[in-house]
């Protein structure tokens, strides 16, 4: 069996075209959506992500600004900048690029973002809203996965979903979203005994562990939907996911590639959340 590829680039293009129209509509009424991105330190991967986000904003009609700080900056200085941005009427979304340096408490930084501008969905009130089934801004990566599942007509209700990884930005919100849609959800971690016994029972398998090609064909049920969130750089510079694509795509029913699967959807969801934040701001005025 050869799996159907779930094309994140294609879906991202479709969605960005639709949302660009919504951004234009807002701009015609005097409110161009605006995103501020905060980056601390000089992690090269983070810098690339931030540049890509700013470029995607420009292409979608979103105003964006990047606020760069050195590694040595104090958490209070960053929080002060966030508070200024909370009051800036040109800015509808504020994003803090992760990872933050070790001397930062990310929960405190996220807590300083006004909840209505928290387009990444990491503020505790947004986390709580997601947990109770009323997400205000669903976190971008798992939300992008939900759009891919919908676009490819993958049933969720009553299905067994297995999520590998329990991070606050991917694994946990992913499990909550699948649960909300009626899946029976198992969450696996590095402490899970006999990982393959769980993954083999998955109708929908979402892998977000950051371990190159850890999921092999023998760990997957025939016909399963396999979503690979992982982004790992190999020693030769190429990118690979957490799933061994070549072998697993012979057995799965649907599969996302890396690159070109979940990655483009993550940025797309950020754009959508920013435009939606601007629409809500306009509705409040
Ligand atoms: P984290 O490192 O925060 O979390 C990884 C999770 O995987 C942890 O919960 C860990 O368990 C679990 N894990 C690690 N090894 C195993 C194992 N052998 N078996 C089972 N579980 C394991 O990573 P993130 O969630 O931030 O990211 C995960 C991956 O997704 C990374 O490759 C990252 O680059 C990528 N990513 C991709 C995005 C995209 O847009 N496509 C966006 C965000 C991330 P434990 O908690 O027990 O340590």
mmCIF file of C-alpha atoms and ligand atoms in Angstrom:
data_model
loop_
_atom_site.group_PDB
_atom_site.id
_atom_site.type_symbol
_atom_site.label_atom_id
_atom_site.label_comp_id
_atom_site.label_asym_id
_atom_site.label_seq_id
_atom_site.Cartn_x
_atom_site.Cartn_y
_atom_site.Cartn_z
ATOM 1 C CA UNK A 1 0.000 0.000 0.000
ATOM 2 C CA UNK A 2 1.215 3.461 -0.808
ATOM 3 C CA UNK A 3 -0.034 6.246 1.439
ATOM 4 C CA UNK A 4 -1.759 9.384 0.219
ATOM 5 C CA UNK A 5 0.455 12.397 0.907
ATOM 6 C CA UNK A 6 -1.127 15.131 3.012
ATOM 7 C CA UNK A 7 0.233 18.221 1.300
ATOM 8 C CA UNK A 8 0.732 21.002 3.833
ATOM 9 C CA UNK A 9 2.162 23.384 1.234
ATOM 10 C CA UNK A 10 -0.984 23.110 -0.889
ATOM 11 C CA UNK A 11 -3.391 23.548 2.021
ATOM 12 C CA UNK A 12 -1.305 26.443 3.354
ATOM 13 C CA UNK A 13 -1.541 28.181 -0.052
ATOM 14 C CA UNK A 14 -5.315 27.693 -0.169
ATOM 15 C CA UNK A 15 -5.832 29.002 3.352
ATOM 16 C CA UNK A 16 -3.460 31.952 2.967
ATOM 17 C CA UNK A 17 -5.288 33.082 -0.175
ATOM 18 C CA UNK A 18 -8.604 33.022 1.693
ATOM 19 C CA UNK A 19 -7.244 34.828 4.754
ATOM 20 C CA UNK A 20 -5.387 37.386 2.656
ATOM 21 C CA UNK A 21 -8.818 38.436 1.400
ATOM 22 C CA UNK A 22 -9.988 38.878 4.994
ATOM 23 C CA UNK A 23 -6.871 40.954 5.793
ATOM 24 C CA UNK A 24 -7.539 43.144 2.750
ATOM 25 C CA UNK A 25 -11.142 43.602 3.820
ATOM 26 C CA UNK A 26 -9.947 44.810 7.231
ATOM 27 C CA UNK A 27 -7.328 47.102 5.694
ATOM 28 C CA UNK A 28 -9.991 48.700 3.467
ATOM 29 C CA UNK A 29 -11.827 49.593 6.669
ATOM 30 C CA UNK A 30 -8.688 51.166 8.154
ATOM 31 C CA UNK A 31 -7.341 48.273 10.222
ATOM 32 C CA UNK A 32 -4.356 46.435 8.799
ATOM 33 C CA UNK A 33 -3.670 43.369 10.981
ATOM 34 C CA UNK A 34 -0.333 43.666 12.822
ATOM 35 C CA UNK A 35 1.995 41.109 14.416
ATOM 36 C CA UNK A 36 4.955 41.777 16.719
ATOM 37 C CA UNK A 37 7.562 39.046 17.069
ATOM 38 C CA UNK A 38 9.973 39.016 19.993
ATOM 39 C CA UNK A 39 13.233 37.143 19.674
ATOM 40 C CA UNK A 40 15.867 36.820 22.396
ATOM 41 C CA UNK A 41 19.373 35.609 21.605
ATOM 42 C CA UNK A 42 20.948 34.540 18.349
ATOM 43 C CA UNK A 43 19.828 30.922 17.845
ATOM 44 C CA UNK A 44 20.214 30.525 14.056
ATOM 45 C CA UNK A 45 17.125 28.298 13.636
ATOM 46 C CA UNK A 46 14.972 30.779 15.583
ATOM 47 C CA UNK A 47 16.219 33.619 13.409
ATOM 48 C CA UNK A 48 15.226 31.721 10.274
ATOM 49 C CA UNK A 49 11.758 30.971 11.725
ATOM 50 C CA UNK A 50 11.269 34.641 12.626
ATOM 51 C CA UNK A 51 12.367 35.831 9.171
ATOM 52 C CA UNK A 52 9.990 33.318 7.543
ATOM 53 C CA UNK A 53 7.133 34.496 9.724
ATOM 54 C CA UNK A 54 7.781 38.149 8.825
ATOM 55 C CA UNK A 55 7.943 37.255 5.108
ATOM 56 C CA UNK A 56 4.682 35.283 5.316
ATOM 57 C CA UNK A 57 3.051 38.256 7.070
ATOM 58 C CA UNK A 58 4.089 40.577 4.237
ATOM 59 C CA UNK A 59 2.677 38.200 1.617
ATOM 60 C CA UNK A 60 -0.646 37.978 3.452
ATOM 61 C CA UNK A 61 -1.153 41.703 4.020
ATOM 62 C CA UNK A 62 -0.147 41.684 7.683
ATOM 63 C CA UNK A 63 2.058 44.457 9.091
ATOM 64 C CA UNK A 64 4.880 42.950 11.155
ATOM 65 C CA UNK A 65 7.721 44.127 13.332
ATOM 66 C CA UNK A 66 10.558 42.164 14.895
ATOM 67 C CA UNK A 67 11.849 43.074 18.366
ATOM 68 C CA UNK A 68 15.321 41.625 18.873
ATOM 69 C CA UNK A 69 17.083 41.341 22.229
ATOM 70 C CA UNK A 70 20.529 39.980 23.154
ATOM 71 C CA UNK A 71 20.821 36.834 25.290
ATOM 72 C CA UNK A 72 21.877 39.012 28.219
ATOM 73 C CA UNK A 73 18.606 40.994 28.353
ATOM 74 C CA UNK A 74 16.627 40.758 31.574
ATOM 75 C CA UNK A 75 13.209 39.147 31.643
ATOM 76 C CA UNK A 76 11.779 42.390 33.069
ATOM 77 C CA UNK A 77 12.974 44.357 30.026
ATOM 78 C CA UNK A 78 11.286 41.898 27.666
ATOM 79 C CA UNK A 79 8.080 41.953 29.709
ATOM 80 C CA UNK A 80 8.138 45.751 29.641
ATOM 81 C CA UNK A 81 8.345 45.691 25.827
ATOM 82 C CA UNK A 82 5.449 43.228 25.710
ATOM 83 C CA UNK A 83 3.388 45.542 27.897
ATOM 84 C CA UNK A 84 4.084 48.427 25.518
ATOM 85 C CA UNK A 85 2.968 46.234 22.617
ATOM 86 C CA UNK A 86 -0.183 45.265 24.542
ATOM 87 C CA UNK A 87 -1.161 48.942 24.344
ATOM 88 C CA UNK A 88 -0.100 49.476 20.716
ATOM 89 C CA UNK A 89 -3.173 49.742 18.488
ATOM 90 C CA UNK A 90 -1.220 48.736 15.343
ATOM 91 C CA UNK A 91 -0.394 45.366 16.912
ATOM 92 C CA UNK A 92 -3.069 42.656 17.164
ATOM 93 C CA UNK A 93 -0.837 39.653 17.798
ATOM 94 C CA UNK A 94 2.311 39.209 19.901
ATOM 95 C CA UNK A 95 4.533 36.185 19.501
ATOM 96 C CA UNK A 96 7.551 35.277 21.624
ATOM 97 C CA UNK A 97 9.874 33.000 19.674
ATOM 98 C CA UNK A 98 10.977 29.933 21.613
ATOM 99 C CA UNK A 99 13.345 28.846 23.002
ATOM 100 C CA UNK A 100 13.992 31.613 25.511
ATOM 101 C CA UNK A 101 17.371 31.714 27.338
ATOM 102 C CA UNK A 102 17.607 29.594 30.519
ATOM 103 C CA UNK A 103 17.229 32.590 32.863
ATOM 104 C CA UNK A 104 13.693 33.212 31.533
ATOM 105 C CA UNK A 105 10.492 31.754 32.982
ATOM 106 C CA UNK A 106 8.440 31.334 29.839
ATOM 107 C CA UNK A 107 5.135 31.085 31.752
ATOM 108 C CA UNK A 108 5.715 34.579 33.193
ATOM 109 C CA UNK A 109 6.614 35.980 29.800
ATOM 110 C CA UNK A 110 3.506 34.485 28.156
ATOM 111 C CA UNK A 111 1.374 35.701 31.077
ATOM 112 C CA UNK A 112 2.419 39.276 30.276
ATOM 113 C CA UNK A 113 0.888 39.115 26.782
ATOM 114 C CA UNK A 114 -2.666 40.477 26.665
ATOM 115 C CA UNK A 115 -4.840 37.360 26.193
ATOM 116 C CA UNK A 116 -6.573 38.925 23.164
ATOM 117 C CA UNK A 117 -3.158 39.347 21.467
ATOM 118 C CA UNK A 118 -1.830 35.880 22.384
ATOM 119 C CA UNK A 119 -1.925 34.500 18.841
ATOM 120 C CA UNK A 120 0.334 31.566 19.777
ATOM 121 C CA UNK A 121 -2.197 30.441 22.410
ATOM 122 C CA UNK A 122 0.353 29.948 25.210
ATOM 123 C CA UNK A 123 -1.099 32.374 27.800
ATOM 124 C CA UNK A 124 -2.486 30.418 30.759
ATOM 125 C CA UNK A 125 -5.999 31.724 30.130
ATOM 126 C CA UNK A 126 -5.805 30.468 26.536
ATOM 127 C CA UNK A 127 -4.399 27.125 27.707
ATOM 128 C CA UNK A 128 -7.301 26.846 30.150
ATOM 129 C CA UNK A 129 -9.793 27.814 27.452
ATOM 130 C CA UNK A 130 -8.431 25.068 25.208
ATOM 131 C CA UNK A 131 -8.589 22.521 28.039
ATOM 132 C CA UNK A 132 -12.254 23.324 28.623
ATOM 133 C CA UNK A 133 -13.074 23.054 24.933
ATOM 134 C CA UNK A 134 -13.416 26.758 24.087
ATOM 135 C CA UNK A 135 -10.081 27.660 22.548
ATOM 136 C CA UNK A 136 -9.662 31.390 21.936
ATOM 137 C CA UNK A 137 -6.449 31.071 19.926
ATOM 138 C CA UNK A 138 -5.656 27.390 19.383
ATOM 139 C CA UNK A 139 -1.868 26.776 19.417
ATOM 140 C CA UNK A 140 -0.641 26.946 15.842
ATOM 141 C CA UNK A 141 1.023 23.575 15.242
ATOM 142 C CA UNK A 142 -1.747 21.286 16.545
ATOM 143 C CA UNK A 143 -4.365 23.558 14.991
ATOM 144 C CA UNK A 144 -2.585 23.159 11.649
ATOM 145 C CA UNK A 145 -2.717 19.378 12.104
ATOM 146 C CA UNK A 146 -6.483 19.553 12.735
ATOM 147 C CA UNK A 147 -6.914 21.478 9.465
ATOM 148 C CA UNK A 148 -4.893 18.855 7.579
ATOM 149 C CA UNK A 149 -7.055 16.063 9.032
ATOM 150 C CA UNK A 150 -10.222 17.911 8.016
ATOM 151 C CA UNK A 151 -8.958 18.758 4.537
ATOM 152 C CA UNK A 152 -8.139 15.112 3.845
ATOM 153 C CA UNK A 153 -11.449 13.859 5.263
ATOM 154 C CA UNK A 154 -9.873 11.846 8.087
ATOM 155 C CA UNK A 155 -12.570 10.840 10.592
ATOM 156 C CA UNK A 156 -11.682 11.659 14.208
ATOM 157 C CA UNK A 157 -14.734 10.819 16.299
ATOM 158 C CA UNK A 158 -14.485 7.317 17.744
ATOM 159 C CA UNK A 159 -10.987 6.805 16.339
ATOM 160 C CA UNK A 160 -7.990 5.904 18.448
ATOM 161 C CA UNK A 161 -5.450 8.729 18.289
ATOM 162 C CA UNK A 162 -1.956 8.278 19.692
ATOM 163 C CA UNK A 163 0.167 11.365 20.303
ATOM 164 C CA UNK A 164 3.895 10.827 20.873
ATOM 165 C CA UNK A 165 5.204 13.780 22.910
ATOM 166 C CA UNK A 166 3.707 15.839 25.736
ATOM 167 C CA UNK A 167 5.198 19.300 25.255
ATOM 168 C CA UNK A 168 3.069 22.333 26.070
ATOM 169 C CA UNK A 169 3.343 23.644 22.517
ATOM 170 C CA UNK A 170 2.578 20.475 20.540
ATOM 171 C CA UNK A 171 1.824 17.183 22.323
ATOM 172 C CA UNK A 172 -0.565 18.295 25.068
ATOM 173 C CA UNK A 173 -2.673 20.757 23.021
ATOM 174 C CA UNK A 174 -2.749 18.211 20.164
ATOM 175 C CA UNK A 175 -4.170 15.566 22.498
ATOM 176 C CA UNK A 176 -6.776 18.025 23.824
ATOM 177 C CA UNK A 177 -7.931 18.988 20.324
ATOM 178 C CA UNK A 178 -8.297 15.352 19.252
ATOM 179 C CA UNK A 179 -10.132 14.586 22.501
ATOM 180 C CA UNK A 180 -12.463 17.516 21.889
ATOM 181 C CA UNK A 181 -13.348 16.030 18.489
ATOM 182 C CA UNK A 182 -14.282 12.691 20.047
ATOM 183 C CA UNK A 183 -11.140 10.612 19.579
ATOM 184 C CA UNK A 184 -9.952 8.163 22.202
ATOM 185 C CA UNK A 185 -6.523 9.581 22.963
ATOM 186 C CA UNK A 186 -3.314 7.999 24.235
ATOM 187 C CA UNK A 187 -0.316 10.215 25.007
ATOM 188 C CA UNK A 188 3.128 8.604 24.916
ATOM 189 C CA UNK A 189 6.300 10.070 26.375
ATOM 190 C CA UNK A 190 9.946 9.112 26.796
ATOM 191 C CA UNK A 191 8.824 7.166 29.867
ATOM 192 C CA UNK A 192 6.280 5.039 27.998
ATOM 193 C CA UNK A 193 6.982 1.308 28.178
ATOM 194 C CA UNK A 194 6.726 -0.486 24.831
ATOM 195 C CA UNK A 195 5.980 2.531 22.636
ATOM 196 C CA UNK A 196 5.305 0.341 19.595
ATOM 197 C CA UNK A 197 2.469 -1.478 21.383
ATOM 198 C CA UNK A 198 0.670 1.884 21.597
ATOM 199 C CA UNK A 199 1.545 3.303 18.191
ATOM 200 C CA UNK A 200 0.411 0.094 16.458
ATOM 201 C CA UNK A 201 -3.102 0.620 17.820
ATOM 202 C CA UNK A 202 -3.373 4.142 16.402
ATOM 203 C CA UNK A 203 -5.868 5.037 13.696
ATOM 204 C CA UNK A 204 -4.318 8.506 13.852
ATOM 205 C CA UNK A 205 -0.674 8.733 14.940
ATOM 206 C CA UNK A 206 0.795 12.173 15.645
ATOM 207 C CA UNK A 207 4.512 12.184 16.365
ATOM 208 C CA UNK A 208 6.188 15.184 18.023
ATOM 209 C CA UNK A 209 9.243 13.837 19.816
ATOM 210 C CA UNK A 210 12.160 15.442 17.978
ATOM 211 C CA UNK A 211 13.828 12.070 17.331
ATOM 212 C CA UNK A 212 14.802 11.515 13.705
ATOM 213 C CA UNK A 213 12.951 8.600 12.035
ATOM 214 C CA UNK A 214 12.066 6.966 15.363
ATOM 215 C CA UNK A 215 8.741 5.647 14.015
ATOM 216 C CA UNK A 216 9.328 2.738 11.665
ATOM 217 C CA UNK A 217 6.875 0.704 9.596
ATOM 218 C CA UNK A 218 6.586 -2.080 12.184
ATOM 219 C CA UNK A 219 5.214 0.516 14.664
ATOM 220 C CA UNK A 220 2.302 1.554 12.447
ATOM 221 C CA UNK A 221 -1.081 -0.064 11.716
ATOM 222 C CA UNK A 222 -1.971 -0.725 8.073
ATOM 223 C CA UNK A 223 -4.016 2.197 6.736
ATOM 224 C CA UNK A 224 -3.275 4.543 9.668
ATOM 225 C CA UNK A 225 -3.034 8.313 9.274
ATOM 226 C CA UNK A 226 0.492 9.357 10.268
ATOM 227 C CA UNK A 227 1.229 12.991 11.080
ATOM 228 C CA UNK A 228 4.902 13.826 11.462
ATOM 229 C CA UNK A 229 5.451 17.033 13.419
ATOM 230 C CA UNK A 230 9.176 16.479 13.980
ATOM 231 C CA UNK A 231 11.766 18.674 12.318
ATOM 232 C CA UNK A 232 15.300 17.334 12.700
ATOM 233 C CA UNK A 233 18.427 18.418 10.888
ATOM 234 C CA UNK A 234 20.675 15.559 9.825
ATOM 235 C CA UNK A 235 24.481 15.866 9.904
ATOM 236 C CA UNK A 236 24.433 16.382 6.099
ATOM 237 C CA UNK A 237 22.158 19.402 6.536
ATOM 238 C CA UNK A 238 18.938 17.823 5.237
ATOM 239 C CA UNK A 239 15.717 17.976 7.235
ATOM 240 C CA UNK A 240 13.911 14.849 8.350
ATOM 241 C CA UNK A 241 10.905 14.109 10.504
ATOM 242 C CA UNK A 242 10.332 11.742 13.426
ATOM 243 C CA UNK A 243 8.855 9.169 11.035
ATOM 244 C CA UNK A 244 10.803 6.937 8.670
ATOM 245 C CA UNK A 245 8.863 8.230 5.674
ATOM 246 C CA UNK A 246 10.066 5.702 3.079
ATOM 247 C CA UNK A 247 9.004 2.591 4.985
ATOM 248 C CA UNK A 248 5.957 4.010 6.787
ATOM 249 C CA UNK A 249 4.444 5.453 3.600
ATOM 250 C CA UNK A 250 4.246 1.876 2.258
ATOM 251 C CA UNK A 251 1.935 0.922 5.121
ATOM 252 C CA UNK A 252 0.002 4.043 6.198
ATOM 253 C CA UNK A 253 -3.184 5.281 4.558
ATOM 254 C CA UNK A 254 -2.228 8.963 4.793
ATOM 255 C CA UNK A 255 1.067 10.572 5.764
ATOM 256 C CA UNK A 256 2.580 14.055 6.034
ATOM 257 C CA UNK A 257 6.026 14.644 4.495
ATOM 258 C CA UNK A 258 8.874 16.595 6.139
ATOM 259 C CA UNK A 259 9.367 19.217 4.897
ATOM 260 C CA UNK A 260 6.054 20.235 3.331
ATOM 261 C CA UNK A 261 3.595 18.749 5.832
ATOM 262 C CA UNK A 262 2.899 20.296 9.224
ATOM 263 C CA UNK A 263 5.555 23.053 9.015
ATOM 264 C CA UNK A 264 3.811 25.319 6.464
ATOM 265 C CA UNK A 265 0.543 24.882 8.364
ATOM 266 C CA UNK A 266 2.073 26.184 11.607
ATOM 267 C CA UNK A 267 2.945 29.555 10.069
ATOM 268 C CA UNK A 268 -0.405 29.663 8.298
ATOM 269 C CA UNK A 269 -2.258 29.255 11.592
ATOM 270 C CA UNK A 270 -0.235 32.121 13.047
ATOM 271 C CA UNK A 271 -1.349 34.341 10.167
ATOM 272 C CA UNK A 272 -4.986 33.256 10.601
ATOM 273 C CA UNK A 273 -4.905 33.883 14.361
ATOM 274 C CA UNK A 274 -3.401 37.363 13.800
ATOM 275 C CA UNK A 275 -6.052 38.316 11.253
ATOM 276 C CA UNK A 276 -8.743 36.936 13.529
ATOM 277 C CA UNK A 277 -7.335 38.978 16.434
ATOM 278 C CA UNK A 278 -7.622 42.103 14.254
ATOM 279 C CA UNK A 279 -11.195 41.182 13.266
ATOM 280 C CA UNK A 280 -12.103 40.827 16.939
ATOM 281 C CA UNK A 281 -10.416 44.158 17.757
ATOM 282 C CA UNK A 282 -12.453 45.840 15.036
ATOM 283 C CA UNK A 283 -15.659 44.244 16.309
ATOM 284 C CA UNK A 284 -14.893 45.643 19.799
ATOM 285 C CA UNK A 285 -14.456 49.200 18.462
HETATM 286 P P1 LIG B 1 9.987 18.782 23.172
HETATM 287 O O1 LIG B 1 11.420 18.376 23.221
HETATM 288 O O2 LIG B 1 9.510 19.897 24.028
HETATM 289 O O3 LIG B 1 9.093 17.492 23.530
HETATM 290 C C1 LIG B 1 9.371 16.257 22.990
HETATM 291 C C2 LIG B 1 8.431 15.243 23.602
HETATM 292 O O4 LIG B 1 8.696 13.974 23.013
HETATM 293 C C3 LIG B 1 8.607 15.075 25.100
HETATM 294 O O5 LIG B 1 7.340 15.048 25.727
HETATM 295 C C4 LIG B 1 9.315 13.737 25.253
HETATM 296 O O6 LIG B 1 8.940 13.004 26.397
HETATM 297 C C5 LIG B 1 8.824 13.001 24.019
HETATM 298 N N1 LIG B 1 9.783 11.986 23.600
HETATM 299 C C6 LIG B 1 11.105 12.143 23.351
HETATM 300 N N2 LIG B 1 11.654 10.956 23.009
HETATM 301 C C7 LIG B 1 10.664 10.058 23.044
HETATM 302 C C8 LIG B 1 10.611 8.664 22.817
HETATM 303 N N3 LIG B 1 11.703 7.970 22.465
HETATM 304 N N4 LIG B 1 9.427 8.040 22.952
HETATM 305 C C9 LIG B 1 8.319 8.727 23.293
HETATM 306 N N5 LIG B 1 8.306 10.058 23.530
HETATM 307 C C10 LIG B 1 9.476 10.701 23.421
HETATM 308 O O7 LIG B 1 9.665 19.041 21.646
HETATM 309 P P2 LIG B 1 8.479 19.861 20.922
HETATM 310 O O8 LIG B 1 7.161 19.313 21.295
HETATM 311 O O9 LIG B 1 8.724 21.305 21.069
HETATM 312 O O10 LIG B 1 8.810 19.481 19.411
HETATM 313 C C11 LIG B 1 8.772 18.147 18.961
HETATM 314 C C12 LIG B 1 9.294 18.093 17.534
HETATM 315 O O11 LIG B 1 8.413 18.842 16.720
HETATM 316 C C13 LIG B 1 10.675 18.707 17.320
HETATM 317 O O12 LIG B 1 11.334 17.999 16.306
HETATM 318 C C14 LIG B 1 10.379 20.112 16.850
HETATM 319 O O13 LIG B 1 11.416 20.649 16.053
HETATM 320 C C15 LIG B 1 9.143 19.863 16.041
HETATM 321 N N6 LIG B 1 8.256 21.016 15.907
HETATM 322 C C16 LIG B 1 7.741 21.218 14.665
HETATM 323 C C17 LIG B 1 6.861 22.232 14.439
HETATM 324 C C18 LIG B 1 6.279 22.378 13.090
HETATM 325 O O14 LIG B 1 5.797 23.445 12.765
HETATM 326 N N7 LIG B 1 6.284 21.333 12.276
HETATM 327 C C19 LIG B 1 6.491 23.185 15.508
HETATM 328 C C20 LIG B 1 7.014 22.821 16.813
HETATM 329 C C21 LIG B 1 7.885 21.771 16.974
HETATM 330 P P3 LIG B 1 9.280 13.515 27.908
HETATM 331 O O15 LIG B 1 8.311 14.608 28.175
HETATM 332 O O16 LIG B 1 9.056 12.309 28.747
HETATM 333 O O17 LIG B 1 10.699 13.979 27.877
#
